[in-house]
């Protein structure tokens, strides 16, 4: 270990014996001390001795004769070596409390500890620092325990602060101490801690409006009486004059000896619920004579109230359905189970909803009703009731169904008429091509033979040339008219070649650049669909020529499985919104009707800076 130096020589064996005895006692105290201790020598801090507590703390062995930096390389940078060097240089004692220490144990495990320690220098016979005593106490358990306590206290404080209910405490004299955010929101202000007594509101009243002093408030009664007070409604008046209905749950707080040290009050704000109940009473007077059926249920959907219109519409007396679930009176031969489940699901989720359903009267007669549901929530945001308004729309539904049938019949007729019209176009185009074409050919042959007659005068020849040119022009006009009336390519090759032809003719005649993009799997499509798509494309290109002032057009035909889309986009000046929304705009109306006839969707978008985009999307039913 180390030895205690002797000054001078002495022959006093008694003194030597005494010194030897004291050294043994010191060594015994050193090795058996309950704190970790070691002795370091020289400016390199070489280990001269260490007790069992030191070995236990550090987890090291065989350290004698080594320097602290050799034994603990991982401690570099944690401050301990710097403090050792300073103590050795200055000869001054250094101590520190709850200082963190990170060690690497021989098994590779990291150990974190907290120490209360002291570096005490010792000197040689020349009064120069020879080494350093180390004394250390491992306070890790105390530090970690305190951190856990502090963390628990913080969690407790956070819990109190974030509770939706107002919570506050008082001491035995009633002075307010801790209070949370909900209490501040309830009182409308933060009270002065340690000064205000019993309650943070300006005035307190019983539920019947009787005023009471603060020292007779529920919390004061609980603390003074040493027992919790059962929650009963109380009214608070805030400094801003607003009244709040509350239910307090005050209890006294006791110390370990059973003495009352204060009280705690947990307050539920029921103001919204009370106002809702009052509004419900007023509402019941209003809706009792309403022509619509009004039903109020509990959160589980059990009927609690119904007005006179409910009985008139459903034929059920209220006492026949009271307590039953709202879904029980929907059952019938044509009940829509998914709708009933939808309503019950809205009830479970406390959601507002609107829907139309078939329900049944007491006699079994089906009726259509429009249902609007609205939850009623209490102050905690929990649903207390559900409010239903049912309007009998049976007559409206029947009229709508008749209108729908008529519209369907009209559309079927229009579809058939459109097919007849297209067939008639084809017939007229063929007649023009065959009949008038042949007649014009005959006339051209006759004029040509006359023109070749011997002895014809120059004047007559000039007239015959003009007639021949007129016949050529007439023939070309009839051919163009027949093609525009019904392109033969549409009947022979189908939709895609027809659109390609239409794009080429458009660009040739107008000089407007027309880019065509076609991505289709099929080449032949059902006749009605082909007619509609071709005519819509034709009408869109006609509108571009007439109104758009565009210099570029893009036509896209894209097939996606059983869906076909046709999009015509130009970079023109666009369509004014009034014309776009005008139901009597014949060109746009014609495109919409053609789309409706084949059950397709037509979208028309227009912008002054971006031009116009016409798109039709429909299902492919077959070729």
Coordinates of C-alpha atoms in Angstrom, one line a residue:
X1 CA 0.0 0.0 0.0
X2 CA 1.9 3.0 1.2
X3 CA 3.9 3.8 4.4
X4 CA 3.9 6.8 6.7
X5 CA 7.4 8.4 6.6
X6 CA 9.4 9.0 9.8
X7 CA 11.3 12.1 10.5
X8 CA 14.8 11.5 12.1
X9 CA 15.9 8.4 13.9
X10 CA 14.6 7.3 17.2
X11 CA 15.3 4.5 19.4
X12 CA 12.0 4.7 21.1
X13 CA 10.5 1.3 20.3
X14 CA 7.3 2.3 22.0
X15 CA 6.9 5.1 19.5
X16 CA 7.6 2.8 16.6
X17 CA 5.2 0.3 17.9
X18 CA 2.5 3.0 18.2
X19 CA 3.1 4.2 14.7
X20 CA 3.0 0.6 13.4
X21 CA -0.3 0.0 15.2
X22 CA -1.8 3.3 13.9
X23 CA -0.8 2.3 10.3
X24 CA -2.5 -1.1 10.6
X25 CA -5.7 0.6 11.9
X26 CA -5.5 3.0 9.0
X27 CA -5.0 0.2 6.5
X28 CA -7.9 -1.7 8.1
X29 CA -10.2 1.4 7.8
X30 CA -8.9 1.9 4.3
X31 CA -9.7 -1.6 3.0
X32 CA -13.0 -2.0 5.0
X33 CA -14.4 1.5 4.3
X34 CA -17.9 1.5 2.8
X35 CA -16.8 4.1 0.2
X36 CA -14.5 3.6 -2.7
X37 CA -10.9 4.7 -2.0
X38 CA -7.6 4.6 -3.8
X39 CA -4.1 6.1 -3.5
X40 CA -2.4 7.6 -6.6
X41 CA 1.2 8.6 -6.7
X42 CA 3.1 11.1 -8.9
X43 CA 2.1 13.4 -11.6
X44 CA 1.2 10.3 -13.8
X45 CA -1.3 9.2 -11.1
X46 CA 0.0 5.7 -10.6
X47 CA -2.2 3.4 -8.6
X48 CA -0.5 2.5 -5.3
X49 CA -3.5 1.0 -3.5
X50 CA -7.3 0.6 -3.8
X51 CA -10.0 -0.9 -1.6
X52 CA -12.7 -3.5 -2.4
X53 CA -15.4 -0.8 -2.9
X54 CA -13.2 0.9 -5.6
X55 CA -12.8 -2.4 -7.5
X56 CA -16.5 -3.0 -7.2
X57 CA -17.3 0.5 -8.5
X58 CA -14.9 0.3 -11.5
X59 CA -15.1 -3.4 -12.3
X60 CA -11.3 -3.3 -12.8
X61 CA -8.6 -5.7 -11.5
X62 CA -4.7 -5.7 -11.5
X63 CA -4.5 -1.9 -11.5
X64 CA -1.6 -1.4 -9.0
X65 CA 1.4 0.1 -10.7
X66 CA -0.6 1.4 -13.7
X67 CA -1.6 5.0 -14.4
X68 CA -5.3 6.0 -14.3
X69 CA -5.1 6.9 -18.1
X70 CA -3.9 3.3 -18.8
X71 CA -6.7 1.8 -16.7
X72 CA -9.5 4.1 -17.8
X73 CA -8.9 5.3 -21.3
X74 CA -12.6 5.8 -21.9
X75 CA -12.8 8.4 -19.1
X76 CA -10.7 10.8 -21.2
X77 CA -12.8 13.9 -21.9
X78 CA -15.1 13.5 -18.9
X79 CA -13.1 15.9 -16.7
X80 CA -11.7 13.5 -14.1
X81 CA -8.1 13.5 -15.4
X82 CA -8.1 17.3 -15.7
X83 CA -9.2 17.6 -12.1
X84 CA -6.5 15.2 -11.0
X85 CA -3.8 17.1 -12.8
X86 CA -5.0 20.4 -11.3
X87 CA -5.0 19.0 -7.7
X88 CA -1.5 17.6 -8.2
X89 CA -0.3 21.0 -9.5
X90 CA -2.0 23.3 -7.0
X91 CA -2.0 21.1 -4.0
X92 CA -5.6 22.1 -3.4
X93 CA -8.4 19.6 -2.5
X94 CA -11.2 19.1 -5.2
X95 CA -14.6 17.7 -4.6
X96 CA -17.7 17.3 -6.7
X97 CA -21.3 16.0 -6.1
X98 CA -23.4 13.8 -8.3
X99 CA -20.9 13.9 -11.1
X100 CA -21.7 11.5 -14.1
X101 CA -19.2 8.8 -14.9
X102 CA -19.2 6.5 -18.0
X103 CA -17.1 3.3 -17.7
X104 CA -16.6 0.3 -20.0
X105 CA -16.6 -2.9 -18.0
X106 CA -14.3 -5.8 -18.9
X107 CA -17.2 -7.6 -20.6
X108 CA -17.8 -4.7 -22.9
X109 CA -20.9 -3.4 -21.1
X110 CA -21.2 0.3 -20.6
X111 CA -21.8 1.4 -17.1
X112 CA -23.1 4.8 -16.1
X113 CA -22.7 6.0 -12.5
X114 CA -23.1 9.2 -10.5
X115 CA -20.4 10.0 -7.8
X116 CA -19.9 12.3 -4.8
X117 CA -16.1 12.3 -4.7
X118 CA -13.0 14.2 -3.4
X119 CA -9.4 14.4 -4.5
X120 CA -7.2 15.0 -1.5
X121 CA -3.4 15.7 -2.1
X122 CA -0.8 14.2 0.3
X123 CA 2.8 15.5 0.7
X124 CA 6.2 14.1 1.3
X125 CA 8.7 15.2 4.0
X126 CA 9.6 18.2 1.9
X127 CA 5.9 19.3 1.9
X128 CA 5.6 18.8 -1.8
X129 CA 2.6 17.0 -3.3
X130 CA 3.5 13.3 -3.6
X131 CA 0.2 11.9 -4.7
X132 CA -3.6 12.0 -4.3
X133 CA -6.1 10.3 -2.1
X134 CA -9.4 9.5 -3.8
X135 CA -12.6 9.2 -1.8
X136 CA -15.9 8.4 -3.7
X137 CA -19.5 7.5 -2.9
X138 CA -21.7 5.9 -5.6
X139 CA -25.0 7.9 -5.5
X140 CA -26.3 6.4 -8.7
X141 CA -29.4 4.9 -7.0
X142 CA -30.2 8.1 -5.3
X143 CA -29.9 10.2 -8.4
X144 CA -31.9 7.8 -10.6
X145 CA -34.6 7.5 -7.8
X146 CA -34.8 11.3 -7.7
X147 CA -35.0 11.5 -11.5
X148 CA -37.8 9.0 -11.4
X149 CA -39.6 11.0 -8.8
X150 CA -39.1 14.2 -10.7
X151 CA -40.3 12.5 -13.9
X152 CA -43.3 11.1 -12.0
X153 CA -44.1 14.5 -10.6
X154 CA -43.8 16.1 -14.1
X155 CA -46.1 13.4 -15.6
X156 CA -48.5 13.9 -12.7
X157 CA -48.5 17.7 -13.3
X158 CA -48.9 17.2 -17.1
X159 CA -51.7 14.8 -16.5
X160 CA -53.5 17.3 -14.2
X161 CA -52.9 20.2 -16.7
X162 CA -54.3 18.2 -19.6
X163 CA -57.3 16.8 -17.9
X164 CA -60.5 18.0 -19.7
X165 CA -62.1 18.5 -16.2
X166 CA -61.1 21.5 -14.1
X167 CA -58.9 20.6 -11.2
X168 CA -57.4 22.7 -8.4
X169 CA -56.1 22.4 -4.8
X170 CA -56.2 24.5 -1.6
X171 CA -54.4 24.3 1.7
X172 CA -56.1 23.7 5.0
X173 CA -57.0 27.5 5.1
X174 CA -58.6 27.4 1.7
X175 CA -55.8 29.3 -0.2
X176 CA -55.7 28.2 -3.8
X177 CA -52.5 26.4 -4.9
X178 CA -52.3 24.2 -7.9
X179 CA -54.8 24.6 -10.8
X180 CA -54.9 23.4 -14.4
X181 CA -55.8 24.9 -17.7
X182 CA -59.4 23.7 -17.6
X183 CA -59.9 25.5 -14.3
X184 CA -58.6 28.7 -15.8
X185 CA -60.9 28.3 -18.8
X186 CA -63.8 27.6 -16.4
X187 CA -63.2 30.7 -14.2
X188 CA -62.2 32.9 -17.2
X189 CA -58.9 33.8 -15.4
X190 CA -56.0 32.5 -13.4
X191 CA -56.3 33.2 -9.7
X192 CA -53.5 34.5 -7.5
X193 CA -51.8 31.5 -5.9
X194 CA -51.8 31.6 -2.1
X195 CA -54.2 34.6 -1.8
X196 CA -57.6 33.7 -3.1
X197 CA -59.8 31.4 -1.0
X198 CA -61.8 28.3 -2.0
X199 CA -62.8 29.2 -5.5
X200 CA -61.6 31.2 -8.5
X201 CA -65.0 32.5 -9.6
X202 CA -66.5 35.7 -8.3
X203 CA -69.8 34.3 -7.0
X204 CA -71.3 30.9 -6.2
X205 CA -74.9 29.8 -6.3
X206 CA -76.9 26.7 -5.5
X207 CA -78.7 25.0 -8.4
X208 CA -81.9 26.8 -7.5
X209 CA -80.1 30.2 -7.7
X210 CA -79.6 30.7 -3.9
X211 CA -76.2 32.6 -3.4
X212 CA -73.7 31.0 -1.0
X213 CA -70.5 32.4 0.4
X214 CA -67.2 30.9 -0.8
X215 CA -66.4 29.5 2.7
X216 CA -69.7 27.5 2.3
X217 CA -68.8 26.3 -1.1
X218 CA -68.6 22.5 -1.7
X219 CA -64.8 22.4 -1.4
X220 CA -64.8 24.4 1.9
X221 CA -67.4 22.0 3.3
X222 CA -65.3 19.0 2.3
X223 CA -62.1 20.3 3.9
X224 CA -63.8 21.6 7.0
X225 CA -65.8 18.4 7.4
X226 CA -62.9 16.1 6.6
X227 CA -65.0 14.1 4.1
X228 CA -65.7 14.1 0.3
X229 CA -68.9 15.9 -0.8
X230 CA -71.2 14.1 -3.3
X231 CA -71.3 15.9 -6.6
X232 CA -74.3 18.2 -6.9
X233 CA -75.0 20.9 -9.4
X234 CA -73.7 24.4 -8.5
X235 CA -73.7 27.6 -10.5
X236 CA -70.5 29.8 -10.9
X237 CA -70.5 33.4 -11.9
X238 CA -67.3 34.5 -13.7
X239 CA -65.8 38.0 -13.5
X240 CA -67.0 38.7 -17.1
X241 CA -70.6 38.0 -15.9
X242 CA -71.0 34.6 -17.6
X243 CA -72.7 31.9 -15.6
X244 CA -71.5 28.3 -15.7
X245 CA -73.4 25.2 -14.5
X246 CA -70.9 22.8 -12.9
X247 CA -70.9 19.6 -10.8
X248 CA -67.9 19.6 -8.3
X249 CA -66.4 16.6 -6.6
X250 CA -64.4 18.0 -3.7
X251 CA -62.3 15.8 -1.3
X252 CA -60.0 16.6 1.7
X253 CA -56.3 15.8 1.5
X254 CA -54.6 14.1 4.5
X255 CA -51.0 13.7 5.5
X256 CA -49.4 10.5 6.8
X257 CA -50.7 11.1 10.3
X258 CA -54.2 11.6 9.2
X259 CA -54.2 15.4 9.5
X260 CA -56.1 17.5 6.9
X261 CA -53.5 19.5 4.9
X262 CA -55.9 20.8 2.2
X263 CA -58.4 19.7 -0.4
X264 CA -58.7 19.0 -4.1
X265 CA -61.7 19.7 -6.3
X266 CA -62.5 18.1 -9.6
X267 CA -65.2 20.0 -11.6
X268 CA -67.3 18.9 -14.5
X269 CA -68.7 21.8 -16.6
X270 CA -72.2 20.9 -17.7
X271 CA -73.2 24.3 -19.1
X272 CA -73.5 23.0 -22.7
X273 CA -75.6 20.0 -21.6
X274 CA -77.9 22.2 -19.5
X275 CA -78.4 24.7 -22.4
X276 CA -78.9 21.8 -24.7
X277 CA -81.6 20.4 -22.4
X278 CA -83.3 23.8 -22.3
X279 CA -83.1 24.1 -26.0
X280 CA -84.5 20.6 -26.3
X281 CA -87.5 21.6 -24.2
X282 CA -88.1 24.7 -26.4
X283 CA -87.5 22.7 -29.5
X284 CA -90.1 20.1 -28.4
X285 CA -92.7 22.8 -28.2
X286 CA -91.9 24.0 -31.7
X287 CA -91.6 20.7 -33.4
X288 CA -94.7 19.1 -31.7
X289 CA -96.9 20.7 -34.4
X290 CA -94.3 20.4 -37.2
X291 CA -95.4 18.7 -40.5
X292 CA -92.3 16.7 -40.5
X293 CA -91.8 13.6 -38.3
X294 CA -89.4 14.4 -35.4
X295 CA -87.9 11.6 -33.4
X296 CA -85.4 11.8 -30.5
X297 CA -83.4 8.7 -29.5
X298 CA -80.9 7.9 -26.8
X299 CA -77.2 7.2 -27.8
X300 CA -78.1 3.5 -28.5
X301 CA -80.9 4.5 -30.9
X302 CA -83.8 3.8 -28.6
X303 CA -86.8 6.1 -29.3
X304 CA -87.5 8.5 -26.4
X305 CA -89.8 11.1 -28.1
X306 CA -91.8 11.6 -31.3
X307 CA -94.2 14.4 -32.4
X308 CA -97.7 14.2 -33.8
X309 CA -96.5 14.2 -37.4
X310 CA -94.6 11.0 -36.6
X311 CA -97.9 9.3 -35.7
X312 CA -99.6 10.7 -38.8
X313 CA -96.9 9.6 -41.2
X314 CA -96.0 6.1 -39.7
X315 CA -99.5 5.3 -38.3
X316 CA -97.7 4.2 -35.0
X317 CA -98.8 5.7 -31.7
X318 CA -95.7 6.9 -29.8
X319 CA -96.3 4.4 -26.9
X320 CA -96.1 1.6 -29.5
X321 CA -92.5 2.5 -30.4
X322 CA -91.2 4.1 -27.2
X323 CA -88.0 2.3 -26.1
X324 CA -87.6 0.4 -29.4
X325 CA -84.5 0.9 -31.6
X326 CA -85.0 3.2 -34.6
X327 CA -84.0 0.3 -36.9
X328 CA -86.9 -1.9 -35.6
X329 CA -89.5 0.3 -37.4
X330 CA -87.7 0.1 -40.7
X331 CA -88.3 -3.6 -41.3
X332 CA -90.4 -4.6 -44.2
X333 CA -90.5 -6.6 -47.4
X334 CA -88.4 -4.0 -49.3
X335 CA -86.2 -2.8 -46.4
X336 CA -82.8 -1.8 -47.6
X337 CA -80.6 -3.6 -45.1
X338 CA -77.5 -1.6 -46.0
X339 CA -79.3 1.7 -45.4
X340 CA -80.5 0.5 -42.0
X341 CA -77.0 -0.5 -41.1
X342 CA -75.8 2.9 -42.4
X343 CA -78.1 4.7 -40.0
X344 CA -77.1 2.5 -37.1
X345 CA -73.4 3.0 -37.9
X346 CA -73.9 6.8 -38.0
X347 CA -75.5 6.5 -34.5
X348 CA -72.5 4.6 -33.2
X349 CA -70.2 7.2 -34.6
X350 CA -72.1 10.2 -33.5
X351 CA -72.2 11.6 -37.0
X352 CA -74.5 13.9 -38.8
X353 CA -76.1 12.4 -41.9
X354 CA -78.8 12.7 -44.6
X355 CA -80.3 9.9 -46.7
X356 CA -83.5 8.8 -48.4
X357 CA -85.0 5.4 -47.4
X358 CA -88.0 3.3 -47.7
X359 CA -89.7 2.6 -44.4
X360 CA -93.1 1.0 -43.6
X361 CA -96.2 2.3 -41.9
X362 CA -98.0 0.3 -39.2
X363 CA -100.3 -1.2 -41.9
X364 CA -97.2 -2.3 -44.0
X365 CA -97.5 0.4 -46.6
X366 CA -94.1 1.4 -48.0
X367 CA -93.3 5.1 -47.9
X368 CA -90.2 7.1 -49.0
X369 CA -88.8 9.4 -46.3
X370 CA -85.9 11.9 -46.4
X371 CA -84.0 11.4 -43.1
X372 CA -81.7 14.0 -41.5
X373 CA -79.9 13.0 -38.3
X374 CA -78.1 15.3 -35.9
X375 CA -76.3 14.3 -32.7
X376 CA -76.8 16.3 -29.5
X377 CA -73.6 16.4 -27.4
X378 CA -73.1 17.2 -23.7
X379 CA -70.3 19.4 -22.2
X380 CA -67.8 16.5 -22.5
X381 CA -68.5 16.1 -26.2
X382 CA -70.3 12.8 -25.5
X383 CA -73.5 12.2 -27.4
X384 CA -76.5 12.4 -25.1
X385 CA -79.4 12.2 -27.7
X386 CA -79.9 11.8 -31.5
X387 CA -82.3 14.0 -33.3
X388 CA -84.1 12.8 -36.5
X389 CA -86.3 14.8 -38.9
X390 CA -88.2 12.7 -41.4
X391 CA -90.0 14.2 -44.4
X392 CA -92.5 12.1 -46.4
X393 CA -91.3 12.3 -50.0
X394 CA -93.3 9.5 -51.4
X395 CA -95.2 11.7 -53.9
X396 CA -92.0 13.4 -55.0
X397 CA -90.3 10.0 -55.4
X398 CA -93.2 8.6 -57.5
X399 CA -93.2 11.7 -59.7
X400 CA -89.4 11.4 -60.1
X401 CA -89.7 7.8 -61.0
X402 CA -92.4 8.7 -63.6
X403 CA -90.2 11.5 -64.9
X404 CA -87.2 9.1 -65.0
X405 CA -89.2 6.5 -67.0
X406 CA -90.4 9.2 -69.4
X407 CA -86.9 10.5 -69.8
X408 CA -85.6 7.0 -70.4
X409 CA -88.3 6.4 -73.0
X410 CA -87.5 9.8 -74.7
X411 CA -83.8 8.9 -74.7
X412 CA -84.5 5.5 -76.2
X413 CA -86.7 7.2 -78.8
X414 CA -84.0 9.8 -79.5
X415 CA -81.4 7.0 -79.8
X416 CA -83.6 5.1 -82.2
X417 CA -84.3 8.4 -84.1
X418 CA -80.6 9.2 -84.2
X419 CA -79.9 5.7 -85.7
X420 CA -82.7 6.3 -88.3
X421 CA -81.2 9.7 -89.0
X422 CA -77.7 8.2 -89.6
X423 CA -79.2 5.5 -91.8
X424 CA -81.1 8.2 -93.7
X425 CA -77.9 10.2 -94.1
X426 CA -76.2 7.1 -95.5
X427 CA -79.1 6.5 -97.9
X428 CA -79.1 10.1 -99.1
X429 CA -75.3 10.1 -99.5
X430 CA -75.5 6.9 -101.5
X431 CA -78.4 8.4 -103.6
X432 CA -76.3 11.5 -104.3
X433 CA -73.3 9.5 -105.2
X434 CA -75.2 6.9 -107.3
X435 CA -78.1 8.8 -108.9
X436 CA -76.8 12.3 -109.3
X437 CA -73.3 11.1 -109.9
X438 CA -74.4 8.9 -112.8
X439 CA -76.6 11.7 -114.2
X440 CA -73.7 14.2 -114.1
X441 CA -71.4 11.6 -115.8
X442 CA -74.0 11.3 -118.6
X443 CA -74.2 15.0 -119.0
X444 CA -70.4 15.4 -119.1
X445 CA -70.3 12.7 -121.8
X446 CA -73.0 14.4 -123.8
X447 CA -71.3 17.8 -123.5
X448 CA -68.0 16.2 -124.4
X449 CA -69.5 14.6 -127.6
X450 CA -71.0 18.0 -128.6
X451 CA -67.7 19.6 -128.0
X452 CA -66.1 17.2 -130.5
X453 CA -68.7 17.8 -133.2
X454 CA -67.3 18.8 -136.6
X455 CA -67.9 22.3 -137.7
X456 CA -68.8 23.7 -134.2
X457 CA -68.3 27.4 -133.9
X458 CA -65.8 28.9 -131.5
X459 CA -68.6 30.6 -129.5
X460 CA -70.5 27.3 -129.1
X461 CA -67.2 25.6 -128.1
X462 CA -66.6 28.2 -125.4
X463 CA -70.1 27.7 -124.0
X464 CA -69.6 23.9 -124.0
X465 CA -66.3 24.3 -122.1
X466 CA -68.0 26.4 -119.5
X467 CA -70.8 23.9 -119.1
X468 CA -68.2 21.1 -118.7
X469 CA -66.4 23.1 -116.0
X470 CA -69.8 23.8 -114.2
X471 CA -70.6 20.0 -114.3
X472 CA -67.1 19.3 -112.8
X473 CA -67.7 21.8 -110.0
X474 CA -71.2 20.4 -109.4
X475 CA -69.9 16.9 -109.3
X476 CA -67.2 17.8 -106.8
X477 CA -69.6 19.7 -104.6
X478 CA -72.1 16.8 -104.5
X479 CA -69.2 14.5 -103.6
X480 CA -68.1 16.7 -100.7
X481 CA -71.7 17.1 -99.6
X482 CA -72.3 13.4 -99.6
X483 CA -69.0 12.7 -97.7
X484 CA -69.8 15.3 -95.0
X485 CA -73.4 14.0 -94.8
X486 CA -72.1 10.5 -94.1
X487 CA -68.5 9.5 -94.8
X488 CA -68.5 6.1 -96.4
X489 CA -65.3 5.3 -94.5
X490 CA -67.3 5.3 -91.3
X491 CA -69.5 2.4 -92.5
X492 CA -66.7 0.5 -94.2
X493 CA -63.6 0.9 -92.0
X494 CA -65.0 2.2 -88.7
X495 CA -64.4 5.0 -86.2
X496 CA -60.6 5.2 -86.0
X497 CA -60.0 5.6 -89.8
X498 CA -62.9 8.1 -89.9
X499 CA -61.3 10.3 -87.3
X500 CA -58.0 10.1 -89.0
X501 CA -59.7 11.2 -92.3
X502 CA -61.6 13.9 -90.4
X503 CA -58.3 15.3 -88.9
X504 CA -56.6 15.3 -92.3
X505 CA -59.5 17.0 -94.0
X506 CA -59.7 19.6 -91.2
X507 CA -56.0 20.4 -91.5
X508 CA -56.1 20.5 -95.3
X509 CA -59.2 22.8 -95.5
X510 CA -58.4 25.2 -92.6
X511 CA -54.6 25.2 -92.5
X512 CA -54.8 24.7 -88.7
X513 CA -52.2 22.2 -87.5
X514 CA -53.9 19.0 -86.2
X515 CA -51.9 16.5 -84.1
X516 CA -53.5 13.1 -83.8
X517 CA -52.7 10.6 -81.0
X518 CA -54.4 7.2 -81.2
X519 CA -53.9 4.4 -78.6
X520 CA -56.6 1.7 -79.1
X521 CA -56.7 -2.1 -78.8
X522 CA -59.8 -2.6 -81.0
X523 CA -60.4 -1.0 -84.4
X524 CA -64.1 -1.7 -84.8
X525 CA -66.6 -0.4 -82.2
X526 CA -70.4 -0.6 -81.9
X527 CA -72.2 1.4 -84.5
X528 CA -74.1 3.8 -82.1
X529 CA -70.9 4.6 -80.2
X530 CA -68.9 5.2 -83.4
X531 CA -71.6 7.5 -84.7
X532 CA -71.7 9.5 -81.5
X533 CA -67.9 9.9 -81.2
X534 CA -67.5 10.8 -84.9
X535 CA -70.3 13.5 -84.7
X536 CA -69.0 15.0 -81.5
X537 CA -65.5 15.2 -83.0
X538 CA -67.0 16.7 -86.2
X539 CA -69.0 19.3 -84.2
X540 CA -66.0 20.2 -82.0
X541 CA -63.8 20.8 -85.1
X542 CA -66.6 22.9 -86.7
X543 CA -66.8 25.1 -83.5
X544 CA -63.0 25.6 -83.6
X545 CA -63.2 26.8 -87.2
X546 CA -66.1 29.2 -86.4
X547 CA -65.2 30.6 -83.0
X548 CA -61.8 29.5 -81.6
X549 CA -59.3 31.5 -83.7
X550 CA -56.8 28.6 -82.9
X551 CA -53.6 27.7 -84.6
X552 CA -53.2 24.3 -83.2
X553 CA -55.5 21.3 -82.4
X554 CA -54.8 18.0 -80.6
X555 CA -57.1 15.0 -81.0
X556 CA -56.6 12.0 -78.7
X557 CA -58.4 8.6 -78.9
X558 CA -57.4 6.4 -76.0
X559 CA -58.8 2.9 -75.0
X560 CA -58.3 1.7 -71.5
X561 CA -59.7 -1.8 -71.2
X562 CA -63.5 -1.4 -71.7
X563 CA -63.4 2.5 -71.7
X564 CA -62.9 4.7 -74.7
X565 CA -62.0 8.4 -74.4
X566 CA -62.0 11.1 -77.2
X567 CA -60.4 14.4 -76.4
X568 CA -60.2 17.5 -78.7
X569 CA -58.0 20.4 -77.4
X570 CA -57.3 23.7 -79.1
X571 CA -55.2 26.7 -78.1
X572 CA -57.8 29.3 -79.1
X573 CA -59.6 32.1 -77.3
X574 CA -61.9 29.8 -75.4
X575 CA -65.7 29.9 -74.9
X576 CA -67.3 32.6 -72.7
X577 CA -68.8 31.1 -69.5
X578 CA -72.3 32.4 -70.4
X579 CA -72.3 30.4 -73.6
X580 CA -70.7 27.4 -72.0
X581 CA -73.5 27.2 -69.4
X582 CA -76.3 28.1 -71.8
X583 CA -78.6 25.1 -72.1
X584 CA -79.9 26.4 -75.5
X585 CA -76.4 26.5 -77.2
X586 CA -77.3 24.2 -80.0
X587 CA -73.8 22.9 -80.8
X588 CA -72.9 22.1 -77.2
X589 CA -76.5 20.8 -76.6
X590 CA -76.1 18.5 -79.5
X591 CA -72.8 17.1 -78.2
X592 CA -74.3 16.5 -74.7
X593 CA -77.3 14.7 -76.1
X594 CA -75.2 12.5 -78.3
X595 CA -73.1 11.6 -75.2
X596 CA -76.3 10.9 -73.2
X597 CA -77.7 8.6 -75.8
X598 CA -74.8 6.2 -75.4
X599 CA -74.5 6.6 -71.6
X600 CA -71.2 8.5 -71.9
X601 CA -69.8 11.5 -70.0
X602 CA -69.1 14.7 -71.8
X603 CA -66.7 17.3 -70.2
X604 CA -66.2 20.8 -71.7
X605 CA -63.5 23.0 -70.2
X606 CA -62.6 26.4 -71.5
X607 CA -60.1 29.1 -70.5
X608 CA -59.1 32.4 -72.1
X609 CA -55.4 31.6 -71.8
X610 CA -55.5 27.8 -72.5
X611 CA -58.3 27.4 -75.1
X612 CA -61.0 24.7 -75.0
X613 CA -61.0 21.0 -74.2
X614 CA -63.8 18.7 -75.2
X615 CA -63.7 15.1 -73.8
X616 CA -66.2 12.2 -74.1
X617 CA -65.6 9.1 -72.0
X618 CA -67.8 6.0 -72.5
X619 CA -68.0 2.2 -72.0
X620 CA -67.3 -0.1 -75.0
X621 CA -70.2 -2.5 -75.2
X622 CA -69.0 -4.5 -78.2
X623 CA -68.1 -4.3 -81.9

